[in-house]
Tab-separated table of C-alpha atoms in Angstrom:
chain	number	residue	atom	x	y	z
A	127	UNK	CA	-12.375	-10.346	0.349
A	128	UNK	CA	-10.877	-12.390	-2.679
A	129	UNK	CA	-9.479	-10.125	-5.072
A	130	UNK	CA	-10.373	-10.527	-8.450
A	131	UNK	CA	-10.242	-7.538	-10.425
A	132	UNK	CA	-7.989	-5.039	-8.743
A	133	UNK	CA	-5.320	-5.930	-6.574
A	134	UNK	CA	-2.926	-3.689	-3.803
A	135	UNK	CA	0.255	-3.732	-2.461
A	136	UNK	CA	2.265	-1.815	0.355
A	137	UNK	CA	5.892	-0.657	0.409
A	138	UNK	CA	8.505	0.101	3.420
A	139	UNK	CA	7.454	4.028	3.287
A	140	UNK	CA	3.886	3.273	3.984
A	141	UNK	CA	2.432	3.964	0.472
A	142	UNK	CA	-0.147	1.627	-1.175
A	143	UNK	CA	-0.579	1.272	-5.100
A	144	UNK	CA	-4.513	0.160	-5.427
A	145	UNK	CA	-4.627	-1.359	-8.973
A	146	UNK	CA	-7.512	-1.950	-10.963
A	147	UNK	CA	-6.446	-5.244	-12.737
A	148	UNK	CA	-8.928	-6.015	-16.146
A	149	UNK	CA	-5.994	-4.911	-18.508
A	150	UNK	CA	-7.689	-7.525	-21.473
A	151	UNK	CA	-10.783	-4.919	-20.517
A	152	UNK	CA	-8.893	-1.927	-20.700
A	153	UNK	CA	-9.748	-2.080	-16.647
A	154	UNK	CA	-12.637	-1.774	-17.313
A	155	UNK	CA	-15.448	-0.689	-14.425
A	156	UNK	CA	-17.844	-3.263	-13.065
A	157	UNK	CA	-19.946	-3.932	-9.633
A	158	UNK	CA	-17.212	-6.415	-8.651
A	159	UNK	CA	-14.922	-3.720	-8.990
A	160	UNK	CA	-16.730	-0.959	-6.916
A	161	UNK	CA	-16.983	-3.606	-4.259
A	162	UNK	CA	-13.127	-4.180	-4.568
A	163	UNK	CA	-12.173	-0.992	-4.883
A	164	UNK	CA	-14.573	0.248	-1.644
A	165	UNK	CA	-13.475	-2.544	0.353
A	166	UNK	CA	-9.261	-2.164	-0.398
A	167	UNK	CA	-9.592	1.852	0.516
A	168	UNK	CA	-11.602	0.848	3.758
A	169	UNK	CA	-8.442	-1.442	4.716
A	170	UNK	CA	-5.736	0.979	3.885
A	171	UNK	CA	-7.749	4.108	5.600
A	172	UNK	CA	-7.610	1.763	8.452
A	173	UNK	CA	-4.011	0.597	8.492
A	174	UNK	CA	-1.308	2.767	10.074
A	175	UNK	CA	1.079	1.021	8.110
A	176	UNK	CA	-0.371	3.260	5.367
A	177	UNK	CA	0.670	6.721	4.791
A	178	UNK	CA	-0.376	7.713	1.101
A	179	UNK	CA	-2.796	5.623	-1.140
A	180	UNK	CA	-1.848	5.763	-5.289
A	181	UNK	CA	-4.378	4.900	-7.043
A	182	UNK	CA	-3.678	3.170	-10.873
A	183	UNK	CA	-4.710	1.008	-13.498
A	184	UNK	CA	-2.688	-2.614	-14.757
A	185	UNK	CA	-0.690	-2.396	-17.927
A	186	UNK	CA	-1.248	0.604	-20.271
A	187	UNK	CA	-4.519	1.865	-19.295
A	188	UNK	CA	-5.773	3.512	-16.043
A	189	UNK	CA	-10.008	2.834	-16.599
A	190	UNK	CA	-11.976	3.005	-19.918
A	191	UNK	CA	-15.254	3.754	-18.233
A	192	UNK	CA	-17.932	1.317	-17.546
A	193	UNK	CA	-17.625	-2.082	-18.859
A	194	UNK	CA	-19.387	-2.063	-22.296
A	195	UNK	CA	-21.507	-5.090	-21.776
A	196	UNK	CA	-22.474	-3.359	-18.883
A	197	UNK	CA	-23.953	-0.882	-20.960
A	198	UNK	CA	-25.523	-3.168	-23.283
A	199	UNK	CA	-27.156	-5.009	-20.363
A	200	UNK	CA	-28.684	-1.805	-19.482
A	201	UNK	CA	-29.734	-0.499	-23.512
A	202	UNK	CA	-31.104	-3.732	-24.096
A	203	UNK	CA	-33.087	-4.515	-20.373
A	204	UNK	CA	-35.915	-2.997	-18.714
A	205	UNK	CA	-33.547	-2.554	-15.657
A	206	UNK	CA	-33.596	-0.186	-12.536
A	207	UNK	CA	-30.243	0.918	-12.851
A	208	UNK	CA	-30.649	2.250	-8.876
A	209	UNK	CA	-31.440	-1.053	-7.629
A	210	UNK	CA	-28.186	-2.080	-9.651
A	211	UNK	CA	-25.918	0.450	-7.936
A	212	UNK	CA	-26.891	0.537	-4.313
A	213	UNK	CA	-23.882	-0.323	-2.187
A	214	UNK	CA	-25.608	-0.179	1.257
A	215	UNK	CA	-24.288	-3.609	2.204
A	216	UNK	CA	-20.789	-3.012	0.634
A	217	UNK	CA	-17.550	-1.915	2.617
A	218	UNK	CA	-18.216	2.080	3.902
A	219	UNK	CA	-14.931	3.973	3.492
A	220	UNK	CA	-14.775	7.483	4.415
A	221	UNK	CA	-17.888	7.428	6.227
A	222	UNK	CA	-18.911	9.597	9.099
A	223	UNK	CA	-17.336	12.397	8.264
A	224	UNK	CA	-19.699	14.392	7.021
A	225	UNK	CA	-23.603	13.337	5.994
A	226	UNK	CA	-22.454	15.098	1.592
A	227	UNK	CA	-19.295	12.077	1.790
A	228	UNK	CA	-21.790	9.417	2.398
A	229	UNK	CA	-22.279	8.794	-1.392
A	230	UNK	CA	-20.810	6.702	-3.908
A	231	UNK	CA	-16.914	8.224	-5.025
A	232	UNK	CA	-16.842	11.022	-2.767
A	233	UNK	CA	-15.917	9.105	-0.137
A	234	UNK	CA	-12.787	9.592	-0.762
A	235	UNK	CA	-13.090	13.047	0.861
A	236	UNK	CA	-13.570	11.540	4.091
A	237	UNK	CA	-10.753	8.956	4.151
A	238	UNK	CA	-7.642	9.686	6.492
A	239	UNK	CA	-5.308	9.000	3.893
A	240	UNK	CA	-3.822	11.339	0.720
A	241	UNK	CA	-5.143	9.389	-2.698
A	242	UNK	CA	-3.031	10.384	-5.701
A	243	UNK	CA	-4.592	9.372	-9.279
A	244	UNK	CA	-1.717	8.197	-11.277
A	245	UNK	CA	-3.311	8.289	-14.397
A	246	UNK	CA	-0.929	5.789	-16.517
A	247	UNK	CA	-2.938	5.392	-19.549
A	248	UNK	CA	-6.960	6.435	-21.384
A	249	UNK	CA	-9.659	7.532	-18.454
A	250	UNK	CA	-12.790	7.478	-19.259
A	251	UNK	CA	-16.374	8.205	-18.026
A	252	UNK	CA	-16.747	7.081	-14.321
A	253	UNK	CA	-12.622	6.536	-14.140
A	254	UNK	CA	-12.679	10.462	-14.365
A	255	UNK	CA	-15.392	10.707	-11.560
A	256	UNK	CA	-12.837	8.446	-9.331
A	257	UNK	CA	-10.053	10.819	-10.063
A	258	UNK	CA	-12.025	13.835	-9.264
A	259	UNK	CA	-12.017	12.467	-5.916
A	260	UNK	CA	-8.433	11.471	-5.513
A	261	UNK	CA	-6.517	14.408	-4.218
A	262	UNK	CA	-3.780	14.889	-6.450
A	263	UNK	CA	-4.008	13.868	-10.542
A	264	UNK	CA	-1.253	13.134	-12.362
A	265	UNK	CA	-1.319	11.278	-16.048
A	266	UNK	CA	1.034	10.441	-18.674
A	267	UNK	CA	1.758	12.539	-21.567
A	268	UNK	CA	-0.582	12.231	-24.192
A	269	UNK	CA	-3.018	10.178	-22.179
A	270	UNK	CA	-6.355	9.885	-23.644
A	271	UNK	CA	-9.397	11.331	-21.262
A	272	UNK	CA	-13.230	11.812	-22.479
A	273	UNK	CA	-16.324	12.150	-19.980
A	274	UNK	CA	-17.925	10.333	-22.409
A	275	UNK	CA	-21.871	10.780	-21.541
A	276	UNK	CA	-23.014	12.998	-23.439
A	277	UNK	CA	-22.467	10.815	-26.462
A	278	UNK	CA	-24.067	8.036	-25.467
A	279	UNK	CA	-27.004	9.625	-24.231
A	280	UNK	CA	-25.942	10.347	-20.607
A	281	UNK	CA	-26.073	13.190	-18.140
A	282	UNK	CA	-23.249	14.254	-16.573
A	283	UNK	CA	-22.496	11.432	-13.701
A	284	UNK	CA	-21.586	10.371	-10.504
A	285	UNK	CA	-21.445	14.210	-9.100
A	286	UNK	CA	-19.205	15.851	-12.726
A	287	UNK	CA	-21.515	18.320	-12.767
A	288	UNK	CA	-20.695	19.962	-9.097
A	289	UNK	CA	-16.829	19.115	-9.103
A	290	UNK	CA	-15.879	19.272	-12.279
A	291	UNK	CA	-16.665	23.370	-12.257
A	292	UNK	CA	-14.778	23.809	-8.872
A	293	UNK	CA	-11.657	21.455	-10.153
A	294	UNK	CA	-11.500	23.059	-13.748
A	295	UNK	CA	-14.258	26.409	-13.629
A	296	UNK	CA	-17.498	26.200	-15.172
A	297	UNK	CA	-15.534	27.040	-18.774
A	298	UNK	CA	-13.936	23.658	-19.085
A	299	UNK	CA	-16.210	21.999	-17.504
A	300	UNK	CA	-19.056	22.748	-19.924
A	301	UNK	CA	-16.404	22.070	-22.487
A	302	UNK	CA	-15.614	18.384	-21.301
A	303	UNK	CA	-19.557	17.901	-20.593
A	304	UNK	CA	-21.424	18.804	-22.607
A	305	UNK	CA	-19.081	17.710	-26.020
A	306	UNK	CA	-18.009	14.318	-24.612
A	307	UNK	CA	-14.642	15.205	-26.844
A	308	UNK	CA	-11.480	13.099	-25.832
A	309	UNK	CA	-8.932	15.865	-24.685
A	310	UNK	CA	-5.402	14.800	-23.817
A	311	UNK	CA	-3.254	15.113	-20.434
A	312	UNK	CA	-1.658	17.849	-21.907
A	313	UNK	CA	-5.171	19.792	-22.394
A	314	UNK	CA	-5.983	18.693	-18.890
A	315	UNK	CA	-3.328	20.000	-17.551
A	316	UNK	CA	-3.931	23.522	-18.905
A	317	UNK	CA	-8.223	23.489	-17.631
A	318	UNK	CA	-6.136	22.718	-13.455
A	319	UNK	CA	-7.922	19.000	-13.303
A	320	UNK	CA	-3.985	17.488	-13.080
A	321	UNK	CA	-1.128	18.785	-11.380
A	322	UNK	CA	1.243	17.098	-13.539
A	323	UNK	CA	1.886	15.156	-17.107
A	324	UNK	CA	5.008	13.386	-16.962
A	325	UNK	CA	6.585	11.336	-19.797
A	326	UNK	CA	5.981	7.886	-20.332
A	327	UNK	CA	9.656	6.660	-19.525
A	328	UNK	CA	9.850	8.572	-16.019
A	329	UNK	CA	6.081	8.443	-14.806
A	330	UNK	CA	6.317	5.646	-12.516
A	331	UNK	CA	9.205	7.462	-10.980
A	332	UNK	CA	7.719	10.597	-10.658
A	333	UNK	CA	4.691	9.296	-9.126
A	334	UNK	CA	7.370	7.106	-7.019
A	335	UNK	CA	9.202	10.099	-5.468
A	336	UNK	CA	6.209	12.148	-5.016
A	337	UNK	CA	4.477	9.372	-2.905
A	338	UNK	CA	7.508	8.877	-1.045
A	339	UNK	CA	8.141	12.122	-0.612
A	340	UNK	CA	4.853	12.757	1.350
A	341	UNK	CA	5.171	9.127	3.019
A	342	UNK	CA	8.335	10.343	4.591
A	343	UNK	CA	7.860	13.709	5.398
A	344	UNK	CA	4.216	15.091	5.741
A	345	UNK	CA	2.696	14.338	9.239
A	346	UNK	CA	0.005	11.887	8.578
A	347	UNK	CA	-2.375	13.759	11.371
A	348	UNK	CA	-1.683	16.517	9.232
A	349	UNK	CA	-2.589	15.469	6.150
A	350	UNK	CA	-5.536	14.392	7.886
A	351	UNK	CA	-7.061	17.463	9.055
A	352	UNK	CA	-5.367	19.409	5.924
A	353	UNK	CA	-8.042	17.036	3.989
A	354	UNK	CA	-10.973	17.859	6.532
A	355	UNK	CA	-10.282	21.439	5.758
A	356	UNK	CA	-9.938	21.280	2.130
A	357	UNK	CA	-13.138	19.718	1.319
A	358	UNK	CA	-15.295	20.973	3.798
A	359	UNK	CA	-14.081	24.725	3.181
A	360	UNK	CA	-15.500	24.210	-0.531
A	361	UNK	CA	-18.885	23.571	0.769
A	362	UNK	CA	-18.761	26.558	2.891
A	363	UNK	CA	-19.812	30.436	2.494
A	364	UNK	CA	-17.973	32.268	5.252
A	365	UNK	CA	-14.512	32.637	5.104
A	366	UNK	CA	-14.238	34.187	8.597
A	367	UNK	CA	-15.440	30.588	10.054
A	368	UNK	CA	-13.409	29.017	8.179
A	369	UNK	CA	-10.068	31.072	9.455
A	370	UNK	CA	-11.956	30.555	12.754
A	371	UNK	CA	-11.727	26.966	12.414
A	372	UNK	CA	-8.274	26.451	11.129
A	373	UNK	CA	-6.855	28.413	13.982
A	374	UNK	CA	-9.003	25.921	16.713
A	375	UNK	CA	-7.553	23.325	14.819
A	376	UNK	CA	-3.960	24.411	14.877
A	377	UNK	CA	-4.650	24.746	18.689
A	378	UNK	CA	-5.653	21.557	19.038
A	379	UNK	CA	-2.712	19.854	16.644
A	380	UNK	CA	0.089	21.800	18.990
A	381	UNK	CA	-0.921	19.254	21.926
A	382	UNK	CA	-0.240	16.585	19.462
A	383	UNK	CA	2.367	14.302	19.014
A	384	UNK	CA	3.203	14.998	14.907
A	385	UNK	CA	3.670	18.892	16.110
A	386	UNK	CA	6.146	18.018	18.419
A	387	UNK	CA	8.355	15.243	16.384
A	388	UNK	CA	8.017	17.792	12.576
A	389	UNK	CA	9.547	20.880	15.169
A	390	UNK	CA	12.085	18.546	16.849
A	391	UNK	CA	13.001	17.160	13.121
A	392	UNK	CA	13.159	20.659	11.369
A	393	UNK	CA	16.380	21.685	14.413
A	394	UNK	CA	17.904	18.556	14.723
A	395	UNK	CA	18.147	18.633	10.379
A	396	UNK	CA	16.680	15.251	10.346
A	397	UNK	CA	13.553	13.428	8.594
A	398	UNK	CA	10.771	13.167	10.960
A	399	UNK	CA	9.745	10.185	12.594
A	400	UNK	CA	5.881	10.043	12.898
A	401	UNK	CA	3.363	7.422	13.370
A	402	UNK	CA	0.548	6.217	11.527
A	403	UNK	CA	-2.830	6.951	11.914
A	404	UNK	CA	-5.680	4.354	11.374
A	405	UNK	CA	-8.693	2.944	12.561
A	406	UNK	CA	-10.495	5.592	15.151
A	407	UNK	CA	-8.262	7.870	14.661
A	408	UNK	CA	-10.159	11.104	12.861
């Protein structure tokens, strides 16, 4: 696919920086983005060259929300905003994993890869539904961040309403919701929805080093079934299945190769040599 509004690339340590790249738009989000952005995850989830995804926006800004003449088109136009949206013939990352990941954003959930939101700048409306999904946050000090709906008429979207509660608790949530109020990094921080703020002169190193640090050391088969718990767990009710589960699982990961290399790294003091996981591999 030609690239025209985000961009990727892929260091020696296996982690990808996914950019979306409309900095004279504040990076604005479009339908040639979501296409973009669905079909650059569906590569990487593939590639075993790829170990942890980081997920940021060009310049100063990580996404302002939906393109404004986007939203004009819509005010002004008897449209079927539906019709607009449906991505049934775009690029299907994270798919078949489990029939609640088949929707737009969550998908995420379901890829094989670690996605850290590296929040380097204002995130607003639908840029916080894409962090949501990430799974780690980290901004900038004093970053701007607003949900933004509720002031222009909007219900919560894109799913705020269900993860927002379970990221933050129903407190903030309502708080960020229903007000539409810009709160900073710093407040964010404090309602759990990042796990760090770092200052502007050290974030890209921090977000560097943390990368790295899981590219190099956290068994990618791992991370794979640590995300298949994680997000599956949250849908469930029973917590004896789900103890039940993770111990068939860590069955089934001591026959595999990662198990064998991370115990053969920890004695011999070294840093473990796996391999990546891609395509068919789940």
């Amino acid at each position: 696919m030609e690239l025209k509004v985000t961009d990727y690339t892929i260091d020696a340590d296996g982690v990808a920086t996914v950019r979306f790249n409309r900095p004279g738009r504040g990076n604005s989000w479009t339908a040639r983005m979501n296409l973009e952005y669905r079909w650059i995850m569906s590569t990487l989830d593939d590639d075993p060259a790829v170990r942890v995804i980081v997920l940021r926006g060009a310049g100063k800004q990580f996404c302002v929300g939906a393109d404004f003449k986007a939203l004009n088109f819509y005010a002004e136009e008897e449209r079927d905003y539906m019709a607009t949206v449906d991505t049934s013939a775009a690029a299907q990352p994270g798919h078949g994993v489990r029939p609640e990941y088949e929707h737009d954003l969550v998908w995420a959930w379901g890829l094989r890869k670690p996605v850290i939101a590296a929040i380097n700048g204002p995130c607003a409306g639908i840029a916080v539904a894409i962090a949501a999904y990430c799974d780690l946050r980290y901004a900038v000090a004093g970053a701007k961040i607003t949900t933004v709906a509720a002031r222009i008429g909007l219900p919560a979207e894109y799913g705020l309403g269900w993860v927002l509660p379970r990221l933050m608790g129903v407190t903030h949530a309502a708080d960020v919701l229903l007000t539409g109020r810009i709160f900073t990094a710093e407040e964010a921080l404090h309602m759990h929805f990042l796990n760090g703020v770092f200052a502007a002169e050290e974030f890209d190193d921090r977000i560097a080093e943390i990368a790295r640090n899981m590219a190099r050391t956290v068994s990618p088969q791992a991370a794979l079934e640590t995300k298949r718990q994680l997000y599956a767990e949250l849908m469930e009710d029973d917590v004896g299945a789900c103890i039940e589960d993770s111990k068939q699982r860590i069955g089934k990961a001591m026959h595999q190769r990662d198990f064998k290399e991370g115990v053969a790294a920890m004695a011999e003091r070294r840093e473990p040599r796996y391999q990546g996981i891609g395509k068919g591999d789940q």
